PDB file of N, CA, C and O in Angstrom:
ATOM      1  N   MET A   1     -34.208  22.683  22.490  1.00  0.00           N
ATOM      2  CA  MET A   1     -33.816  22.294  21.151  1.00  0.00           C
ATOM      3  C   MET A   1     -33.182  20.569  21.241  1.00  0.00           C
ATOM      4  O   MET A   1     -32.039  20.521  21.988  1.00  0.00           O
ATOM      5  N   ASP A   2     -33.498  19.526  20.755  1.00  0.00           N
ATOM      6  CA  ASP A   2     -32.660  18.008  20.865  1.00  0.00           C
ATOM      7  C   ASP A   2     -31.818  18.690  20.040  1.00  0.00           C
ATOM      8  O   ASP A   2     -32.033  18.780  18.469  1.00  0.00           O
ATOM      9  N   ARG A   3     -30.999  17.711  20.210  1.00  0.00           N
ATOM     10  CA  ARG A   3     -29.415  18.033  19.376  1.00  0.00           C
ATOM     11  C   ARG A   3     -29.131  16.160  18.866  1.00  0.00           C
ATOM     12  O   ARG A   3     -29.459  15.410  19.632  1.00  0.00           O
ATOM     13  N   LEU A   4     -28.939  15.997  17.555  1.00  0.00           N
ATOM     14  CA  LEU A   4     -28.877  14.837  16.893  1.00  0.00           C
ATOM     15  C   LEU A   4     -27.579  14.430  16.550  1.00  0.00           C
ATOM     16  O   LEU A   4     -27.282  15.354  15.231  1.00  0.00           O
ATOM     17  N   HIS A   5     -26.423  13.894  17.196  1.00  0.00           N
ATOM     18  CA  HIS A   5     -25.517  13.930  16.489  1.00  0.00           C
ATOM     19  C   HIS A   5     -25.008  12.722  15.341  1.00  0.00           C
ATOM     20  O   HIS A   5     -25.741  11.859  15.271  1.00  0.00           O
ATOM     21  N   ALA A   6     -23.856  12.662  14.946  1.00  0.00           N
ATOM     22  CA  ALA A   6     -23.681  11.809  13.489  1.00  0.00           C
ATOM     23  C   ALA A   6     -23.692  10.873  14.329  1.00  0.00           C
ATOM     24  O   ALA A   6     -23.794   9.896  15.533  1.00  0.00           O
ATOM     25  N   ARG A   7     -24.571   9.906  13.224  1.00  0.00           N
ATOM     26  CA  ARG A   7     -24.625   8.276  13.369  1.00  0.00           C
ATOM     27  C   ARG A   7     -25.629   8.001  14.214  1.00  0.00           C
ATOM     28  O   ARG A   7     -25.659   7.051  15.537  1.00  0.00           O
ATOM     29  N   ARG A   8     -26.766   9.119  14.779  1.00  0.00           N
ATOM     30  CA  ARG A   8     -27.543   8.798  15.594  1.00  0.00           C
ATOM     31  C   ARG A   8     -28.811   8.339  14.963  1.00  0.00           C
ATOM     32  O   ARG A   8     -29.420   9.176  13.857  1.00  0.00           O
ATOM     33  N   LEU A   9     -29.851   7.525  15.707  1.00  0.00           N
ATOM     34  CA  LEU A   9     -31.206   7.633  15.209  1.00  0.00           C
ATOM     35  C   LEU A   9     -31.890   8.462  15.835  1.00  0.00           C
ATOM     36  O   LEU A   9     -31.997   8.622  17.501  1.00  0.00           O
ATOM     37  N   ARG A  10     -33.577   9.057  15.240  1.00  0.00           N
ATOM     38  CA  ARG A  10     -34.413   9.450  16.094  1.00  0.00           C
ATOM     39  C   ARG A  10     -35.791   9.138  15.607  1.00  0.00           C
ATOM     40  O   ARG A  10     -35.913   9.281  14.529  1.00  0.00           O
ATOM     41  N   ALA A  11     -36.407   8.728  16.084  1.00  0.00           N
ATOM     42  CA  ALA A  11     -37.954   8.407  15.795  1.00  0.00           C
ATOM     43  C   ALA A  11     -39.050   9.479  16.139  1.00  0.00           C
ATOM     44  O   ALA A  11     -39.035   9.974  17.313  1.00  0.00           O
ATOM     45  N   ARG A  12     -39.890  10.134  15.781  1.00  0.00           N
ATOM     46  CA  ARG A  12     -40.952  10.458  16.106  1.00  0.00           C
ATOM     47  C   ARG A  12     -42.427   9.807  15.973  1.00  0.00           C
ATOM     48  O   ARG A  12     -42.387   9.245  14.710  1.00  0.00           O
ATOM     49  N   ALA A  13     -43.154  10.411  16.808  1.00  0.00           N
ATOM     50  CA  ALA A  13     -44.648   9.643  16.872  1.00  0.00           C
ATOM     51  C   ALA A  13     -45.460  10.034  15.520  1.00  0.00           C
ATOM     52  O   ALA A  13     -45.097  11.153  14.616  1.00  0.00           O
ATOM     53  N   ARG A  14     -46.148   9.567  14.978  1.00  0.00           N
ATOM     54  CA  ARG A  14     -47.132   9.652  14.035  1.00  0.00           C
ATOM     55  C   ARG A  14     -47.780  10.669  14.096  1.00  0.00           C
ATOM     56  O   ARG A  14     -48.278  11.365  15.143  1.00  0.00           O
ATOM     57  N   GLY A  15     -47.311  12.088  12.989  1.00  0.00           N
ATOM     58  CA  GLY A  15     -48.663  12.967  13.281  1.00  0.00           C
ATOM     59  C   GLY A  15     -47.282  14.230  13.891  1.00  0.00           C
ATOM     60  O   GLY A  15     -47.979  15.257  14.134  1.00  0.00           O
ATOM     61  N   GLY A  16     -46.149  13.705  14.650  1.00  0.00           N
ATOM     62  CA  GLY A  16     -45.348  14.641  15.334  1.00  0.00           C
ATOM     63  C   GLY A  16     -45.121  15.646  14.623  1.00  0.00           C
ATOM     64  O   GLY A  16     -44.480  15.634  13.662  1.00  0.00           O
ATOM     65  N   VAL A  17     -44.764  16.966  15.281  1.00  0.00           N
ATOM     66  CA  VAL A  17     -44.382  17.708  14.381  1.00  0.00           C
ATOM     67  C   VAL A  17     -42.760  17.957  14.823  1.00  0.00           C
ATOM     68  O   VAL A  17     -42.329  17.402  15.790  1.00  0.00           O
ATOM     69  N   HIS A  18     -42.031  17.726  13.714  1.00  0.00           N
ATOM     70  CA  HIS A  18     -40.703  18.221  13.645  1.00  0.00           C
ATOM     71  C   HIS A  18     -39.847  18.605  12.335  1.00  0.00           C
ATOM     72  O   HIS A  18     -40.525  19.223  11.520  1.00  0.00           O
ATOM     73  N   GLY A  19     -38.646  18.839  12.649  1.00  0.00           N
ATOM     74  CA  GLY A  19     -37.786  19.378  11.866  1.00  0.00           C
ATOM     75  C   GLY A  19     -36.841  19.050  11.733  1.00  0.00           C
ATOM     76  O   GLY A  19     -36.050  18.233  12.912  1.00  0.00           O
ATOM     77  N   PHE A  20     -35.940  19.733  10.726  1.00  0.00           N
ATOM     78  CA  PHE A  20     -34.216  19.556  10.689  1.00  0.00           C
ATOM     79  C   PHE A  20     -33.680  20.605  10.497  1.00  0.00           C
ATOM     80  O   PHE A  20     -34.212  21.339   9.340  1.00  0.00           O
ATOM     81  N   ARG A  21     -32.524  21.036  10.839  1.00  0.00           N
ATOM     82  CA  ARG A  21     -31.515  21.683   9.912  1.00  0.00           C
ATOM     83  C   ARG A  21     -29.996  21.566  10.582  1.00  0.00           C
ATOM     84  O   ARG A  21     -29.943  20.614  11.220  1.00  0.00           O
ATOM     85  N   ASN A  22     -29.044  21.926   9.289  1.00  0.00           N
ATOM     86  CA  ASN A  22     -27.770  21.713   9.856  1.00  0.00           C
ATOM     87  C   ASN A  22     -27.188  23.066  10.397  1.00  0.00           C
ATOM     88  O   ASN A  22     -27.080  24.175   9.460  1.00  0.00           O
ATOM     89  N   GLU A  23     -26.918  23.573  11.562  1.00  0.00           N
ATOM     90  CA  GLU A  23     -26.125  24.309  12.161  1.00  0.00           C
ATOM     91  C   GLU A  23     -24.777  24.242  11.900  1.00  0.00           C
ATOM     92  O   GLU A  23     -24.038  25.371  12.191  1.00  0.00           O
ATOM     93  N   SER A  24     -24.076  23.384  11.010  1.00  0.00           N
ATOM     94  CA  SER A  24     -22.440  23.128  11.474  1.00  0.00           C
ATOM     95  C   SER A  24     -21.748  23.998  10.577  1.00  0.00           C
ATOM     96  O   SER A  24     -21.061  24.491  10.481  1.00  0.00           O
ATOM     97  N   GLY A  25     -22.671  24.190   9.271  1.00  0.00           N
ATOM     98  CA  GLY A  25     -21.873  25.231   8.050  1.00  0.00           C
ATOM     99  C   GLY A  25     -20.969  23.766   7.396  1.00  0.00           C
ATOM    100  O   GLY A  25     -20.674  24.091   6.033  1.00  0.00           O
ATOM    101  N   GLU A  26     -20.855  22.624   7.706  1.00  0.00           N
ATOM    102  CA  GLU A  26     -20.437  21.401   6.546  1.00  0.00           C
ATOM    103  C   GLU A  26     -21.321  20.841   5.830  1.00  0.00           C
ATOM    104  O   GLU A  26     -22.499  21.059   6.530  1.00  0.00           O
ATOM    105  N   PRO A  27     -20.936  20.304   4.986  1.00  0.00           N
ATOM    106  CA  PRO A  27     -21.836  19.414   4.451  1.00  0.00           C
ATOM    107  C   PRO A  27     -22.355  18.251   5.278  1.00  0.00           C
ATOM    108  O   PRO A  27     -22.113  17.838   6.031  1.00  0.00           O
ATOM    109  N   ALA A  28     -23.838  18.122   5.078  1.00  0.00           N
ATOM    110  CA  ALA A  28     -24.757  17.024   5.710  1.00  0.00           C
ATOM    111  C   ALA A  28     -25.268  16.194   4.891  1.00  0.00           C
ATOM    112  O   ALA A  28     -25.884  16.435   3.677  1.00  0.00           O
ATOM    113  N   SER A  29     -25.972  15.046   5.319  1.00  0.00           N
ATOM    114  CA  SER A  29     -26.594  13.865   5.014  1.00  0.00           C
ATOM    115  C   SER A  29     -27.586  13.484   5.752  1.00  0.00           C
ATOM    116  O   SER A  29     -27.186  13.605   7.199  1.00  0.00           O
ATOM    117  N   MET A  30     -28.838  13.271   5.308  1.00  0.00           N
ATOM    118  CA  MET A  30     -30.003  12.073   6.222  1.00  0.00           C
ATOM    119  C   MET A  30     -30.326  11.330   5.331  1.00  0.00           C
ATOM    120  O   MET A  30     -30.774  11.470   4.490  1.00  0.00           O
ATOM    121  N   LEU A  31     -30.700   9.862   6.119  1.00  0.00           N
ATOM    122  CA  LEU A  31     -31.286   8.652   5.719  1.00  0.00           C
ATOM    123  C   LEU A  31     -33.100   9.046   6.235  1.00  0.00           C
ATOM    124  O   LEU A  31     -33.132   9.312   7.463  1.00  0.00           O
ATOM    125  N   LEU A  32     -33.837   9.031   5.657  1.00  0.00           N
ATOM    126  CA  LEU A  32     -34.996   9.091   5.679  1.00  0.00           C
ATOM    127  C   LEU A  32     -35.775   7.724   5.625  1.00  0.00           C
ATOM    128  O   LEU A  32     -35.424   7.133   4.814  1.00  0.00           O
ATOM    129  N   HIS A  33     -36.125   7.166   7.043  1.00  0.00           N
ATOM    130  CA  HIS A  33     -37.055   5.731   6.844  1.00  0.00           C
ATOM    131  C   HIS A  33     -38.337   5.885   7.330  1.00  0.00           C
ATOM    132  O   HIS A  33     -38.665   6.667   8.284  1.00  0.00           O
ATOM    133  N   PHE A  34     -39.566   5.553   6.365  1.00  0.00           N
ATOM    134  CA  PHE A  34     -41.024   5.727   7.074  1.00  0.00           C
ATOM    135  C   PHE A  34     -41.144   4.135   6.895  1.00  0.00           C
ATOM    136  O   PHE A  34     -41.015   3.330   6.457  1.00  0.00           O
ATOM    137  N   ALA A  35     -41.757   3.901   8.225  1.00  0.00           N
ATOM    138  CA  ALA A  35     -42.368   2.893   8.472  1.00  0.00           C
ATOM    139  C   ALA A  35     -43.847   2.916   9.493  1.00  0.00           C
ATOM    140  O   ALA A  35     -43.426   3.773  10.375  1.00  0.00           O
ATOM    141  N   PRO A  36     -44.738   2.164   8.878  1.00  0.00           N
ATOM    142  CA  PRO A  36     -45.177   1.439   7.798  1.00  0.00           C
ATOM    143  C   PRO A  36     -44.369   2.609   6.284  1.00  0.00           C
ATOM    144  O   PRO A  36     -44.921   3.856   6.526  1.00  0.00           O
ATOM    145  N   GLY A  37     -44.520   1.796   5.437  1.00  0.00           N
ATOM    146  CA  GLY A  37     -44.072   2.632   4.177  1.00  0.00           C
ATOM    147  C   GLY A  37     -45.355   3.092   3.182  1.00  0.00           C
ATOM    148  O   GLY A  37     -45.344   2.855   2.808  1.00  0.00           O
ATOM    149  N   ALA A  38     -45.295   4.542   3.914  1.00  0.00           N
ATOM    150  CA  ALA A  38     -46.426   5.389   2.981  1.00  0.00           C
ATOM    151  C   ALA A  38     -46.385   5.859   1.764  1.00  0.00           C
ATOM    152  O   ALA A  38     -44.457   5.882   1.543  1.00  0.00           O
ATOM    153  N   PRO A  39     -46.814   5.752   0.923  1.00  0.00           N
ATOM    154  CA  PRO A  39     -46.496   6.130  -0.249  1.00  0.00           C
ATOM    155  C   PRO A  39     -45.884   7.860  -0.396  1.00  0.00           C
ATOM    156  O   PRO A  39     -46.573   8.829  -0.458  1.00  0.00           O
ATOM    157  N   ARG A  40     -44.338   8.017  -0.350  1.00  0.00           N
ATOM    158  CA  ARG A  40     -43.889   9.006  -0.129  1.00  0.00           C
ATOM    159  C   ARG A  40     -43.338   9.775  -1.219  1.00  0.00           C
ATOM    160  O   ARG A  40     -42.607  10.963  -1.547  1.00  0.00           O
ATOM    161  N   GLU A  41     -43.004   8.766  -2.734  1.00  0.00           N
ATOM    162  CA  GLU A  41     -42.256   8.748  -3.710  1.00  0.00           C
ATOM    163  C   GLU A  41     -42.624  10.310  -4.498  1.00  0.00           C
ATOM    164  O   GLU A  41     -41.443  11.226  -4.281  1.00  0.00           O
ATOM    165  N   GLY A  42     -43.757  10.385  -4.463  1.00  0.00           N
ATOM    166  CA  GLY A  42     -44.008  11.505  -5.326  1.00  0.00           C
ATOM    167  C   GLY A  42     -43.810  12.765  -4.461  1.00  0.00           C
ATOM    168  O   GLY A  42     -43.401  14.163  -5.450  1.00  0.00           O
ATOM    169  N   TYR A  43     -43.821  12.744  -2.966  1.00  0.00           N
ATOM    170  CA  TYR A  43     -43.332  14.220  -2.554  1.00  0.00           C
ATOM    171  C   TYR A  43     -41.766  14.477  -3.290  1.00  0.00           C
ATOM    172  O   TYR A  43     -41.804  15.639  -3.224  1.00  0.00           O
ATOM    173  N   PHE A  44     -41.191  13.380  -2.757  1.00  0.00           N
ATOM    174  CA  PHE A  44     -39.794  13.811  -2.872  1.00  0.00           C
ATOM    175  C   PHE A  44     -39.294  14.234  -4.465  1.00  0.00           C
ATOM    176  O   PHE A  44     -38.470  14.654  -4.834  1.00  0.00           O
ATOM    177  N   GLU A  45     -39.933  13.195  -5.228  1.00  0.00           N
ATOM    178  CA  GLU A  45     -39.622  13.651  -7.077  1.00  0.00           C
ATOM    179  C   GLU A  45     -40.287  15.003  -7.099  1.00  0.00           C
ATOM    180  O   GLU A  45     -39.731  15.870  -8.231  1.00  0.00           O
ATOM    181  N   GLY A  46     -41.203  15.512  -6.677  1.00  0.00           N
ATOM    182  CA  GLY A  46     -41.864  16.679  -6.526  1.00  0.00           C
ATOM    183  C   GLY A  46     -41.042  17.837  -6.243  1.00  0.00           C
ATOM    184  O   GLY A  46     -41.335  19.073  -6.902  1.00  0.00           O
ATOM    185  N   LEU A  47     -40.412  17.969  -5.270  1.00  0.00           N
ATOM    186  CA  LEU A  47     -39.305  18.668  -4.615  1.00  0.00           C
ATOM    187  C   LEU A  47     -38.831  19.239  -5.496  1.00  0.00           C
ATOM    188  O   LEU A  47     -38.517  20.672  -5.778  1.00  0.00           O
ATOM    189  N   LEU A  48     -38.234  18.558  -6.550  1.00  0.00           N
ATOM    190  CA  LEU A  48     -37.449  19.296  -7.671  1.00  0.00           C
ATOM    191  C   LEU A  48     -37.806  19.650  -8.490  1.00  0.00           C
ATOM    192  O   LEU A  48     -37.138  20.972  -9.111  1.00  0.00           O
ATOM    193  N   ASP A  49     -39.245  20.034  -8.550  1.00  0.00           N
ATOM    194  CA  ASP A  49     -39.834  20.965  -9.205  1.00  0.00           C
ATOM    195  C   ASP A  49     -40.010  22.408  -8.872  1.00  0.00           C
ATOM    196  O   ASP A  49     -40.882  23.345  -9.356  1.00  0.00           O
ATOM    197  N   LEU A  50     -40.234  22.310  -7.656  1.00  0.00           N
ATOM    198  CA  LEU A  50     -40.676  23.294  -6.892  1.00  0.00           C
ATOM    199  C   LEU A  50     -40.355  24.841  -6.592  1.00  0.00           C
ATOM    200  O   LEU A  50     -41.093  26.071  -7.054  1.00  0.00           O
ATOM    201  N   ALA A  51     -38.634  24.918  -7.373  1.00  0.00           N
ATOM    202  CA  ALA A  51     -38.150  26.300  -7.514  1.00  0.00           C
ATOM    203  C   ALA A  51     -38.915  27.262  -8.768  1.00  0.00           C
ATOM    204  O   ALA A  51     -39.041  28.520  -8.350  1.00  0.00           O
ATOM    205  N   GLY A  52     -39.541  26.910  -9.544  1.00  0.00           N
ATOM    206  CA  GLY A  52     -40.151  27.336 -10.329  1.00  0.00           C
ATOM    207  C   GLY A  52     -41.873  27.291 -10.839  1.00  0.00           C
ATOM    208  O   GLY A  52     -42.365  27.938 -11.366  1.00  0.00           O
ATOM    209  N   LYS A  53     -42.415  26.926  -9.629  1.00  0.00           N
ATOM    210  CA  LYS A  53     -43.842  27.165  -8.803  1.00  0.00           C
ATOM    211  C   LYS A  53     -43.968  28.119  -8.449  1.00  0.00           C
ATOM    212  O   LYS A  53     -43.244  28.916  -7.535  1.00  0.00           O
ATOM    213  N   SER A  54     -45.247  28.571  -8.663  1.00  0.00           N
ATOM    214  CA  SER A  54     -45.849  30.076  -7.861  1.00  0.00           C
ATOM    215  C   SER A  54     -46.274  29.527  -6.261  1.00  0.00           C
ATOM    216  O   SER A  54     -45.938  28.581  -5.954  1.00  0.00           O
ATOM    217  N   ASP A  55     -46.321  30.416  -5.869  1.00  0.00           N
ATOM    218  CA  ASP A  55     -46.597  30.323  -4.195  1.00  0.00           C
ATOM    219  C   ASP A  55     -47.984  29.080  -4.243  1.00  0.00           C
ATOM    220  O   ASP A  55     -47.927  28.220  -3.334  1.00  0.00           O
ATOM    221  N   GLU A  56     -48.715  29.749  -4.659  1.00  0.00           N
ATOM    222  CA  GLU A  56     -50.351  28.970  -4.614  1.00  0.00           C
ATOM    223  C   GLU A  56     -50.075  27.512  -4.714  1.00  0.00           C
ATOM    224  O   GLU A  56     -50.394  26.504  -4.860  1.00  0.00           O
ATOM    225  N   GLU A  57     -48.951  27.368  -6.516  1.00  0.00           N
ATOM    226  CA  GLU A  57     -48.888  25.941  -6.731  1.00  0.00           C
ATOM    227  C   GLU A  57     -47.995  25.337  -5.196  1.00  0.00           C
ATOM    228  O   GLU A  57     -48.310  24.004  -5.488  1.00  0.00           O
ATOM    229  N   LYS A  58     -46.873  26.386  -4.992  1.00  0.00           N
ATOM    230  CA  LYS A  58     -46.221  24.996  -3.793  1.00  0.00           C
ATOM    231  C   LYS A  58     -47.100  24.784  -2.445  1.00  0.00           C
ATOM    232  O   LYS A  58     -47.156  23.612  -2.345  1.00  0.00           O
ATOM    233  N   ALA A  59     -48.362  25.898  -2.556  1.00  0.00           N
ATOM    234  CA  ALA A  59     -48.985  25.555  -1.108  1.00  0.00           C
ATOM    235  C   ALA A  59     -50.408  24.310  -1.420  1.00  0.00           C
ATOM    236  O   ALA A  59     -50.291  23.879  -0.788  1.00  0.00           O
ATOM    237  N   ALA A  60     -50.175  23.970  -3.111  1.00  0.00           N
ATOM    238  CA  ALA A  60     -51.140  23.115  -3.130  1.00  0.00           C
ATOM    239  C   ALA A  60     -50.558  21.872  -2.973  1.00  0.00           C
ATOM    240  O   ALA A  60     -50.831  20.768  -2.836  1.00  0.00           O
ATOM    241  N   PHE A  61     -49.049  21.525  -3.581  1.00  0.00           N
ATOM    242  CA  PHE A  61     -48.293  20.845  -3.627  1.00  0.00           C
ATOM    243  C   PHE A  61     -48.127  20.267  -2.425  1.00  0.00           C
ATOM    244  O   PHE A  61     -48.136  19.138  -1.999  1.00  0.00           O
ATOM    245  N   TYR A  62     -47.877  21.248  -1.390  1.00  0.00           N
ATOM    246  CA  TYR A  62     -47.762  20.716   0.449  1.00  0.00           C
ATOM    247  C   TYR A  62     -48.689  20.407   0.610  1.00  0.00           C
ATOM    248  O   TYR A  62     -49.239  19.483   1.729  1.00  0.00           O
ATOM    249  N   LEU A  63     -50.044  20.512   0.372  1.00  0.00           N
ATOM    250  CA  LEU A  63     -51.440  20.239   0.947  1.00  0.00           C
ATOM    251  C   LEU A  63     -51.566  18.838   0.223  1.00  0.00           C
ATOM    252  O   LEU A  63     -51.775  17.825   1.536  1.00  0.00           O
ATOM    253  N   GLU A  64     -51.323  18.342  -0.697  1.00  0.00           N
ATOM    254  CA  GLU A  64     -51.145  17.468  -1.199  1.00  0.00           C
ATOM    255  C   GLU A  64     -50.715  16.200  -0.689  1.00  0.00           C
ATOM    256  O   GLU A  64     -50.957  15.003  -0.417  1.00  0.00           O
ATOM    257  N   HIS A  65     -49.174  16.476  -0.380  1.00  0.00           N
ATOM    258  CA  HIS A  65     -48.683  15.530   0.533  1.00  0.00           C
ATOM    259  C   HIS A  65     -48.793  15.818   2.116  1.00  0.00           C
ATOM    260  O   HIS A  65     -47.468  15.266   2.189  1.00  0.00           O
ATOM    261  N   ASP A  66     -50.053  16.169   2.438  1.00  0.00           N
ATOM    262  CA  ASP A  66     -49.644  16.473   3.844  1.00  0.00           C
ATOM    263  C   ASP A  66     -48.377  16.857   4.735  1.00  0.00           C
ATOM    264  O   ASP A  66     -47.675  16.439   5.620  1.00  0.00           O
ATOM    265  N   ASN A  67     -48.072  17.892   4.203  1.00  0.00           N
ATOM    266  CA  ASN A  67     -46.673  18.903   4.396  1.00  0.00           C
ATOM    267  C   ASN A  67     -47.175  20.087   5.024  1.00  0.00           C
ATOM    268  O   ASN A  67     -47.540  20.752   4.064  1.00  0.00           O
ATOM    269  N   HIS A  68     -47.117  20.688   6.042  1.00  0.00           N
ATOM    270  CA  HIS A  68     -47.601  21.885   6.870  1.00  0.00           C
ATOM    271  C   HIS A  68     -45.892  22.556   7.329  1.00  0.00           C
ATOM    272  O   HIS A  68     -45.444  22.148   7.957  1.00  0.00           O
ATOM    273  N   TRP A  69     -45.671  23.432   6.655  1.00  0.00           N
ATOM    274  CA  TRP A  69     -44.474  24.048   7.067  1.00  0.00           C
ATOM    275  C   TRP A  69     -44.677  25.404   8.389  1.00  0.00           C
ATOM    276  O   TRP A  69     -45.526  25.780   8.085  1.00  0.00           O
ATOM    277  N   LEU A  70     -43.802  25.441   9.290  1.00  0.00           N
ATOM    278  CA  LEU A  70     -44.288  26.025  10.421  1.00  0.00           C
ATOM    279  C   LEU A  70     -43.089  27.019  10.422  1.00  0.00           C
ATOM    280  O   LEU A  70     -42.222  27.080   9.911  1.00  0.00           O
TER     281      LEU A  70
END
């Protein structure tokens, strides 16, 4: 597994499988930068409403935004 420490930058190739998690138990923040700037606002805004959605609605949302959970 690749470990990324504080104040480090990691780039992934387009379409590359990637993931993030915080193993420290401490609060963490992450800045996402998309280049070129694909329109991803709808995905991040829509995440706020996922808690009340059915599994089918969640699957449709992820498919719409090209997000595949492994």
